[in-house]
Coordinates of C-alpha atoms in Angstrom, one line a residue:
M207 CA 119.0 96.3 121.6
G208 CA 116.1 96.1 119.9
E209 CA 118.1 97.5 116.6
V210 CA 120.3 94.7 116.7
H211 CA 117.9 92.6 117.1
A212 CA 115.7 93.6 114.5
E213 CA 119.3 93.1 112.0
A214 CA 119.7 90.1 114.0
Y215 CA 116.5 88.6 112.1
L216 CA 116.8 90.4 109.1
L217 CA 120.7 89.0 109.1
A218 CA 119.2 84.8 109.7
A219 CA 116.7 86.1 107.1
G220 CA 119.5 86.9 103.9
V221 CA 121.6 84.1 105.0
L222 CA 118.7 81.0 104.7
L223 CA 117.5 83.3 101.5
I224 CA 120.8 82.7 100.0
I225 CA 121.7 79.4 101.2
S226 CA 118.0 78.0 100.2
L227 CA 119.1 79.5 96.5
V228 CA 122.2 78.2 96.9
V229 CA 121.4 74.4 97.5
S230 CA 118.5 74.6 95.2
R231 CA 120.8 75.2 92.1
L232 CA 122.9 72.3 93.6
G233 CA 120.0 70.1 94.1
G234 CA 118.7 70.9 91.0
R235 CA 121.7 69.1 89.0
L236 CA 120.7 65.9 91.8
G237 CA 117.3 66.0 90.0
I238 CA 116.1 66.7 94.1
P239 CA 112.6 69.4 93.8
G240 CA 113.9 73.1 95.3
L241 CA 110.7 72.8 97.7
L242 CA 112.0 70.0 99.4
L243 CA 115.2 71.4 99.9
F244 CA 113.9 74.9 101.1
L245 CA 112.0 73.0 103.5
G246 CA 114.9 71.3 104.8
V247 CA 117.3 74.4 105.0
G248 CA 113.9 75.4 107.7
M249 CA 114.3 72.3 109.4
L250 CA 118.3 72.8 109.9
F251 CA 118.5 76.0 110.9
G252 CA 115.4 75.5 113.0
N253 CA 114.5 74.0 116.7
D254 CA 116.3 70.7 116.3
G255 CA 119.4 72.2 114.4
L256 CA 120.8 74.9 114.8
G257 CA 118.7 76.6 117.0
I258 CA 116.8 79.0 115.4
Q259 CA 113.4 79.4 118.0
F260 CA 110.1 79.6 116.0
Q261 CA 107.2 78.1 116.9
D262 CA 104.5 81.0 116.1
Y263 CA 101.9 79.5 114.0
G264 CA 100.1 82.1 113.7
L265 CA 102.7 84.2 112.0
A266 CA 103.6 81.1 109.7
Q267 CA 99.3 80.5 108.7
A268 CA 100.0 84.9 107.7
V269 CA 102.9 84.0 105.9
G270 CA 102.1 81.6 104.0
T271 CA 98.3 82.9 103.2
V272 CA 99.9 86.1 102.0
A273 CA 102.5 84.0 100.0
L274 CA 99.5 82.0 98.4
C275 CA 97.7 84.6 97.3
F276 CA 101.3 86.1 95.1
I277 CA 101.7 82.4 93.9
L278 CA 98.3 82.0 92.5
F279 CA 98.1 85.5 91.1
Q280 CA 101.4 84.5 89.2
G281 CA 99.9 81.1 87.7
G282 CA 97.1 83.3 86.9
L283 CA 99.2 85.7 84.9
D284 CA 101.3 82.7 83.4
T285 CA 98.0 80.7 82.9
N286 CA 97.2 80.9 78.8
W287 CA 93.8 80.8 78.8
A288 CA 93.2 79.8 74.7
K289 CA 94.7 76.4 76.0
T290 CA 93.2 76.5 79.2
K291 CA 89.6 77.0 78.4
P292 CA 89.2 73.8 76.7
V293 CA 89.9 71.4 79.9
V294 CA 87.7 73.9 82.5
K295 CA 85.1 71.6 82.8
R296 CA 87.7 69.0 83.7
G297 CA 89.6 71.2 85.7
L298 CA 86.7 72.1 87.9
S299 CA 85.8 68.3 88.3
L300 CA 88.8 67.8 89.5
A301 CA 89.1 70.8 91.9
T302 CA 85.5 70.0 93.5
V303 CA 84.2 66.0 93.1
G304 CA 88.6 65.0 93.2
V305 CA 89.1 67.0 96.7
L306 CA 86.1 65.7 98.3
V307 CA 87.0 62.3 97.0
T308 CA 90.5 62.3 98.4
A309 CA 89.2 64.1 101.2
G310 CA 86.7 61.3 101.5
V311 CA 89.1 58.3 101.3
M312 CA 91.6 59.6 103.4
A313 CA 89.1 60.3 105.8
A314 CA 87.7 56.3 105.9
F315 CA 91.8 55.2 106.2
T316 CA 92.6 56.9 108.9
H317 CA 88.8 56.4 110.9
Y318 CA 89.3 52.2 110.3
A319 CA 93.1 51.7 110.1
F320 CA 93.7 54.6 112.9
G321 CA 90.7 54.8 114.8
F322 CA 90.7 58.7 114.6
S323 CA 87.0 60.2 114.8
W324 CA 84.8 60.7 111.8
L325 CA 85.5 64.6 112.5
T326 CA 88.8 64.5 113.3
A327 CA 89.6 62.2 109.7
W328 CA 88.0 64.5 108.0
L329 CA 89.9 67.4 108.7
L330 CA 93.0 65.3 108.3
G331 CA 91.7 64.8 104.6
A332 CA 90.5 67.9 103.8
I333 CA 93.7 69.6 104.7
V334 CA 95.4 67.3 102.3
S335 CA 92.8 67.2 99.4
S336 CA 94.5 69.5 97.2
T337 CA 97.3 69.7 95.0
D338 CA 99.5 72.8 95.8
A339 CA 99.4 75.2 93.1
S340 CA 103.2 76.3 94.0
A341 CA 104.2 73.0 94.4
V342 CA 102.8 71.8 90.6
F343 CA 104.2 75.4 88.9
S344 CA 107.6 75.2 90.7
V345 CA 108.4 71.5 89.9
L346 CA 106.6 72.0 86.5
K347 CA 109.7 74.7 85.5
E348 CA 112.7 73.4 87.6
R349 CA 112.5 70.2 85.1
N350 CA 111.5 72.3 81.8
L351 CA 108.8 69.4 81.6
G352 CA 106.3 69.3 79.0
L353 CA 103.7 67.2 79.1
K354 CA 101.7 66.2 75.8
G355 CA 98.1 66.3 75.2
D356 CA 96.1 68.8 77.6
I357 CA 97.6 67.7 80.4
D358 CA 99.9 70.9 81.2
P359 CA 96.9 73.6 81.2
L360 CA 94.3 70.7 83.1
L361 CA 96.8 70.2 85.7
E362 CA 97.8 74.3 86.8
F363 CA 93.9 75.0 85.9
E364 CA 93.4 72.4 89.1
S365 CA 96.2 73.6 90.9
G366 CA 94.8 77.0 91.1
G367 CA 91.3 76.2 91.7
N368 CA 91.4 73.6 94.1
D369 CA 93.1 75.5 96.9
P370 CA 90.0 77.3 97.4
M371 CA 87.9 74.0 97.7
A372 CA 90.5 72.6 100.2
V373 CA 90.0 75.7 102.6
F374 CA 86.6 75.4 102.8
L375 CA 86.4 72.0 103.5
T376 CA 89.1 72.4 106.7
V377 CA 87.8 75.8 107.9
G378 CA 83.9 74.1 107.7
I379 CA 84.7 70.9 109.7
L380 CA 86.5 72.7 112.4
E381 CA 83.2 75.0 112.2
L382 CA 81.4 71.5 112.8
I383 CA 83.9 70.0 115.6
A384 CA 83.4 73.5 117.5
H385 CA 79.3 73.5 117.2
P386 CA 79.2 69.5 116.6
E387 CA 75.2 70.1 116.7
R388 CA 75.0 71.8 113.2
G389 CA 74.8 69.2 110.8
V390 CA 76.8 68.8 107.6
L391 CA 73.8 70.6 105.2
S392 CA 74.6 73.7 107.4
I393 CA 77.8 75.0 105.5
A394 CA 76.4 73.5 102.2
P395 CA 75.1 77.8 101.6
L396 CA 78.7 79.2 103.1
F397 CA 80.5 77.3 100.4
L398 CA 77.9 78.6 97.4
E399 CA 78.5 81.9 99.6
E400 CA 82.3 81.8 99.0
M401 CA 82.7 80.5 96.0
V402 CA 79.9 82.7 94.2
L403 CA 82.0 86.1 95.4
G404 CA 85.1 85.0 95.3
A405 CA 83.9 84.5 91.5
V406 CA 82.0 87.5 90.8
F407 CA 84.9 89.8 92.8
G408 CA 87.6 87.6 91.0
L409 CA 86.3 88.8 87.4
V410 CA 84.8 92.8 88.6
L411 CA 87.8 93.2 90.5
G412 CA 90.5 92.0 87.5
R413 CA 88.6 93.7 84.7
G414 CA 88.8 96.7 87.2
A415 CA 92.2 96.1 87.9
L416 CA 93.1 96.2 83.8
W417 CA 91.1 99.5 83.6
L418 CA 93.1 101.1 86.1
L419 CA 96.5 100.0 84.9
N420 CA 96.0 100.9 81.0
R421 CA 93.7 104.9 82.1
V422 CA 96.0 105.9 85.1
Q423 CA 99.6 107.9 84.0
L424 CA 102.3 106.9 87.0
Q425 CA 105.2 109.3 86.8
F426 CA 107.8 105.9 86.7
E427 CA 108.0 103.1 84.9
G428 CA 109.0 101.2 88.9
L429 CA 105.5 102.2 90.6
Y430 CA 103.2 100.2 88.1
S431 CA 104.7 96.7 90.2
V432 CA 103.5 99.3 93.5
L433 CA 100.6 99.3 91.7
T434 CA 99.7 95.5 90.7
L435 CA 100.8 94.6 94.3
A436 CA 98.9 96.9 95.7
L437 CA 96.4 95.5 93.9
A438 CA 96.5 92.1 93.9
L439 CA 96.1 92.7 97.8
T440 CA 92.9 94.7 97.6
I441 CA 91.5 91.9 95.3
F442 CA 92.5 89.2 97.7
A443 CA 91.6 90.8 101.0
G444 CA 88.3 93.1 100.0
T445 CA 87.2 89.3 98.4
A446 CA 88.0 87.6 102.0
V447 CA 86.7 90.5 104.0
A448 CA 83.1 90.5 101.3
G449 CA 82.7 87.0 102.6
G450 CA 84.5 85.0 99.1
S451 CA 87.2 83.0 98.5
G452 CA 90.1 85.6 98.0
F453 CA 92.3 82.7 96.8
L454 CA 89.5 82.3 93.9
A455 CA 89.4 86.0 93.4
I456 CA 93.2 86.6 92.8
Y457 CA 93.7 83.7 90.5
I458 CA 90.2 84.5 88.5
A459 CA 92.2 88.1 88.3
G460 CA 95.5 86.8 87.5
V461 CA 93.7 84.7 84.7
I462 CA 92.0 87.9 83.3
L463 CA 95.0 90.2 83.1
G464 CA 97.5 87.6 81.9
N465 CA 95.2 87.2 78.8
A466 CA 94.9 91.0 78.3
D467 CA 97.0 93.6 76.7
F468 CA 98.5 96.3 79.5
I469 CA 100.8 98.8 79.6
H470 CA 104.8 97.9 80.8
K471 CA 103.0 94.3 80.6
R472 CA 106.4 92.4 79.8
S473 CA 108.5 94.1 82.8
L474 CA 105.7 93.4 85.1
I475 CA 105.2 89.7 84.7
N476 CA 108.6 89.3 85.2
F477 CA 108.4 91.4 88.7
H478 CA 105.1 88.8 89.8
D479 CA 107.1 85.8 89.3
G480 CA 110.3 87.1 90.8
L481 CA 108.2 87.7 94.0
S482 CA 106.1 84.3 93.4
W483 CA 109.6 82.8 94.1
L484 CA 110.4 85.0 96.7
M485 CA 107.1 83.7 98.9
Q486 CA 107.9 80.2 97.9
V487 CA 110.8 80.4 99.5
G488 CA 110.1 82.0 102.2
M489 CA 106.8 80.3 102.9
F490 CA 108.7 76.7 102.5
L491 CA 111.1 78.5 104.6
T492 CA 108.7 79.7 107.6
L493 CA 106.8 76.5 107.3
G494 CA 110.5 74.5 107.8
L495 CA 111.7 76.2 111.0
L496 CA 108.5 75.1 112.4
V497 CA 109.0 71.9 112.4
S498 CA 111.2 70.0 115.0
P499 CA 112.2 66.7 113.5
S500 CA 111.9 64.9 116.8
E501 CA 108.5 65.3 116.5
L502 CA 107.6 63.7 113.6
L503 CA 109.2 60.3 114.9
P504 CA 106.7 59.1 117.3
T505 CA 104.2 59.3 114.1
A506 CA 106.1 58.5 110.9
G507 CA 104.9 55.3 111.0
L508 CA 101.3 56.5 110.7
A509 CA 102.5 59.6 108.6
L510 CA 103.8 57.1 105.8
A511 CA 101.3 54.9 105.2
C512 CA 98.9 57.9 104.9
A513 CA 101.1 59.4 102.2
L514 CA 101.2 55.8 100.7
V515 CA 97.2 56.0 100.4
L516 CA 97.4 59.7 99.1
V517 CA 99.7 58.9 96.8
F518 CA 98.7 55.4 94.9
V519 CA 94.7 55.2 96.0
A520 CA 92.9 58.8 97.0
R521 CA 94.6 60.6 94.1
P522 CA 94.3 58.1 92.0
V523 CA 90.7 57.2 92.1
S524 CA 89.7 60.9 92.8
V525 CA 90.9 61.7 89.4
Y526 CA 89.9 58.6 87.4
L527 CA 86.7 59.8 89.1
G528 CA 86.7 63.2 88.1
L529 CA 87.7 62.6 84.9
A530 CA 85.1 59.2 83.8
N531 CA 83.3 61.3 81.3
A532 CA 86.0 62.9 80.0
R533 CA 87.7 61.7 76.4
M534 CA 91.6 61.6 77.9
P535 CA 93.9 58.9 77.4
L536 CA 94.3 56.2 80.1
N537 CA 97.8 57.2 79.7
E538 CA 97.5 61.2 80.1
K539 CA 94.8 60.7 83.2
S540 CA 97.7 58.6 84.9
M541 CA 99.3 61.3 84.3
V542 CA 97.5 63.7 85.9
A543 CA 97.2 61.3 89.3
W544 CA 101.0 61.5 89.5
V545 CA 101.4 64.5 89.2
G546 CA 99.0 65.6 92.3
L547 CA 102.2 67.1 94.5
R548 CA 100.5 68.3 98.2
G549 CA 103.0 71.2 99.2
A550 CA 103.0 74.4 101.3
V551 CA 99.1 74.5 101.2
P552 CA 98.4 71.2 103.1
I553 CA 101.2 72.5 105.9
V554 CA 99.4 75.9 106.0
L555 CA 95.8 74.3 106.7
A556 CA 97.6 72.4 109.4
T557 CA 98.0 75.5 111.3
F558 CA 94.2 76.1 111.6
P559 CA 93.5 73.1 114.6
L560 CA 96.1 74.4 116.1
L561 CA 95.6 77.7 116.7
A562 CA 91.7 76.4 116.8
E563 CA 93.3 74.5 119.6
V564 CA 91.6 71.3 118.1
P565 CA 92.2 67.9 119.8
Q566 CA 95.1 66.3 118.5
A567 CA 96.2 69.0 116.0
Q568 CA 99.8 69.0 116.6
T569 CA 99.7 65.6 116.0
L570 CA 98.0 66.1 112.6
F571 CA 100.6 69.0 111.7
N572 CA 103.4 66.3 111.7
I573 CA 101.3 63.8 110.2
V574 CA 100.4 66.4 107.1
F575 CA 104.2 67.5 107.5
F576 CA 105.2 64.3 106.1
I577 CA 103.0 63.6 103.8
V578 CA 103.8 66.6 102.6
L579 CA 107.8 65.5 102.3
T580 CA 107.0 62.1 101.2
S581 CA 104.3 63.7 97.9
V582 CA 107.3 66.1 97.0
L583 CA 110.3 63.2 97.3
L584 CA 108.4 60.7 96.0
Q585 CA 106.5 62.4 93.3
G586 CA 108.2 65.5 92.7
T587 CA 111.8 63.7 91.6
T588 CA 109.9 61.0 89.2
L589 CA 107.9 63.4 87.2
T590 CA 109.8 63.0 84.4
L591 CA 110.5 59.6 84.5
V592 CA 107.1 58.3 85.1
A593 CA 106.5 60.9 82.2
R594 CA 108.6 59.3 79.8
W595 CA 107.1 55.8 81.3
L596 CA 103.7 56.8 79.9
R597 CA 104.7 58.4 77.0
V598 CA 103.5 62.2 77.8
R599 CA 106.6 63.4 77.5
E600 CA 107.3 66.4 75.7
E601 CA 110.4 68.3 74.8
I602 CA 110.2 72.0 75.2
P603 CA 112.8 73.7 73.1
A604 CA 115.5 75.3 75.0
R605 CA 115.2 79.1 74.1
A606 CA 118.2 81.7 73.9
T607 CA 118.5 84.2 76.3
Y608 CA 118.2 87.4 74.0
P609 CA 120.5 91.0 75.0
I610 CA 117.1 93.0 73.9
S611 CA 114.0 93.1 75.9
Y612 CA 110.4 94.6 74.1
T613 CA 107.9 96.0 76.2
P614 CA 104.8 97.7 74.3
T615 CA 102.6 100.8 76.0
G616 CA 100.2 102.2 75.3
H617 CA 98.0 100.2 72.4
N618 CA 100.7 98.9 70.6
K619 CA 99.7 95.2 69.0
N620 CA 103.1 94.4 68.6
E621 CA 105.0 91.3 69.9
M622 CA 108.4 90.4 69.7
V623 CA 108.5 86.4 69.1
E624 CA 111.0 83.7 68.4
V625 CA 110.2 81.8 65.8
E626 CA 112.7 78.4 64.3
V627 CA 113.2 78.3 60.5
M628 CA 112.1 75.0 59.8
H629 CA 114.3 72.6 57.8
G630 CA 112.6 72.7 54.1
S631 CA 110.6 75.6 55.1
R632 CA 111.1 78.4 51.9
A633 CA 113.1 80.2 54.8
D634 CA 115.7 77.6 54.6
G635 CA 118.8 78.7 52.6
A636 CA 116.8 81.8 51.2
R637 CA 118.2 85.4 52.0
I638 CA 116.1 87.6 54.1
V639 CA 114.9 90.3 52.0
D640 CA 114.3 86.7 49.4
L641 CA 111.3 85.8 51.3
H642 CA 109.3 89.0 50.9
L643 CA 108.3 89.2 54.6
P644 CA 105.3 91.7 55.1
P645 CA 106.7 95.4 55.2
E646 CA 105.5 95.8 59.0
A647 CA 107.2 92.7 60.2
L648 CA 111.0 93.4 61.3
V649 CA 113.7 90.5 61.8
I650 CA 115.7 92.1 64.8
L651 CA 118.1 89.5 65.4
I652 CA 119.2 85.8 64.6
H653 CA 120.5 83.1 66.9
R654 CA 122.6 80.2 65.1
A655 CA 125.4 77.8 66.8
G656 CA 125.3 80.0 69.9
E657 CA 125.8 83.4 68.6
F658 CA 123.7 86.1 67.6
L659 CA 124.2 87.5 64.1
I660 CA 122.9 91.2 62.7
P661 CA 120.0 90.3 60.2
K662 CA 120.9 92.1 57.0
G663 CA 118.4 91.9 53.6
A664 CA 121.5 89.6 51.9
T665 CA 121.6 87.2 55.3
E666 CA 120.9 83.9 54.5
L667 CA 118.9 81.8 56.7
L668 CA 119.4 78.6 58.2
A669 CA 117.3 75.6 59.0
G670 CA 117.2 75.6 62.9
D671 CA 118.0 79.7 62.9
S672 CA 116.1 81.1 65.8
V673 CA 114.7 84.3 64.5
L674 CA 113.5 87.5 66.9
V675 CA 110.5 89.0 64.5
L676 CA 108.6 91.9 65.5
A677 CA 105.3 92.7 64.5
G678 CA 101.5 92.1 64.8
D679 CA 99.8 89.1 65.0
E680 CA 98.5 89.2 61.3
E681 CA 102.2 89.8 60.0
L682 CA 103.6 87.1 62.5
Q683 CA 101.1 84.6 60.8
E684 CA 102.5 84.9 57.7
V685 CA 106.0 84.9 59.0
R686 CA 105.5 81.7 60.3
G687 CA 104.2 80.4 57.5
T688 CA 107.0 81.3 55.7
L689 CA 110.0 80.5 58.1
G690 CA 107.7 77.7 59.8
T691 CA 106.1 75.8 57.3
S692 CA 107.8 73.4 54.7
T693 CA 107.5 73.4 50.7

């Protein structure tokens, strides 16, 4: 009986994953964010739907925590530090001042409008105060949406950096609710300890992970995926056990690895990209199963009011205050304000009061879930429209999917990159042999009008061709100058 029971759970998990992925594909064509559909599938199969009974808030919290660990790690791996470095100051401001302002505005609104006690109001504000890394990363990827200026790196850095702040605020306020005799200032030393230890552990263990990856010689390539998975868990959990912020540490470690060279880097990043998507789907499905739509209805009016205040008041105020001293056009600041999606993080944080048996915890959970649904539906479906209206949208050229890939090994500094032949450049209409490219640069494939051409010396390049080149950094600069600079 036990084996049948376990197999039934595995069958349900497999079917839910398949349905979620198929539905997300259909939703993508309609402009509906996949995250919303994952939640919807979970709710459809839950208590009020097809009847899967799931009310284990502790398990949901554990699933969410592990998922966020790998999502933040992948977010760090994808972070381009050269682009992110100029926005670090602004990102830190949004991740600290922005979170506090958002929590404060929401606390004031729920206290004066609905009579919540100040601590309960601040608890709700803290839970919904951070933008969700998984929501922001996935929606931008789904939309293939590029944003002008520094908006992209700022949003990614903010969403990866403000989760630790929201977690700390939530836990800190729960401590004050449990021990009201303690003052607000009593949690300040704990905040400094968590942030400092999180940053230090992230830097040290991130560099240690890089050293280990490049020194250890495993027998099979597949074992490196297991190693990076183990390293991520060790960095996250080890930092948390030591009293630091595991979320901050794992994000910093991901940034360090993502901007360094290590063995099998491309295949490992692809592995963690797939793992990140699995974590996102699993997390949103689990949280969807946790909710009964019938329980949302009694708080729908209150929750909708909170959601609208969050989207149209709290988030814009926090962004404009957080970026008050930043030299950034108003339309770009406004776009940052609109992309403040709430996702799984607030729902996971909303399980903390339930497990702590805080009064009104179930009401808070239902309000938070409704806020997340409204945020993803309202903001997630209008990103492209708002970006176009604010004139910050940047077209991302569609890249060809090449039939070959290249994975550097050892200390090989070569890269395989795609370079487009620009109209009027030296390469436009010229034979490859006549371009006198560096001997160390190898033209591997040419993508033209949907077809791949095997290059020869006499092959003539045309404007619009995408040329796949293998070379080192210096040679690539010369190749880009030849193919991409107009004469």
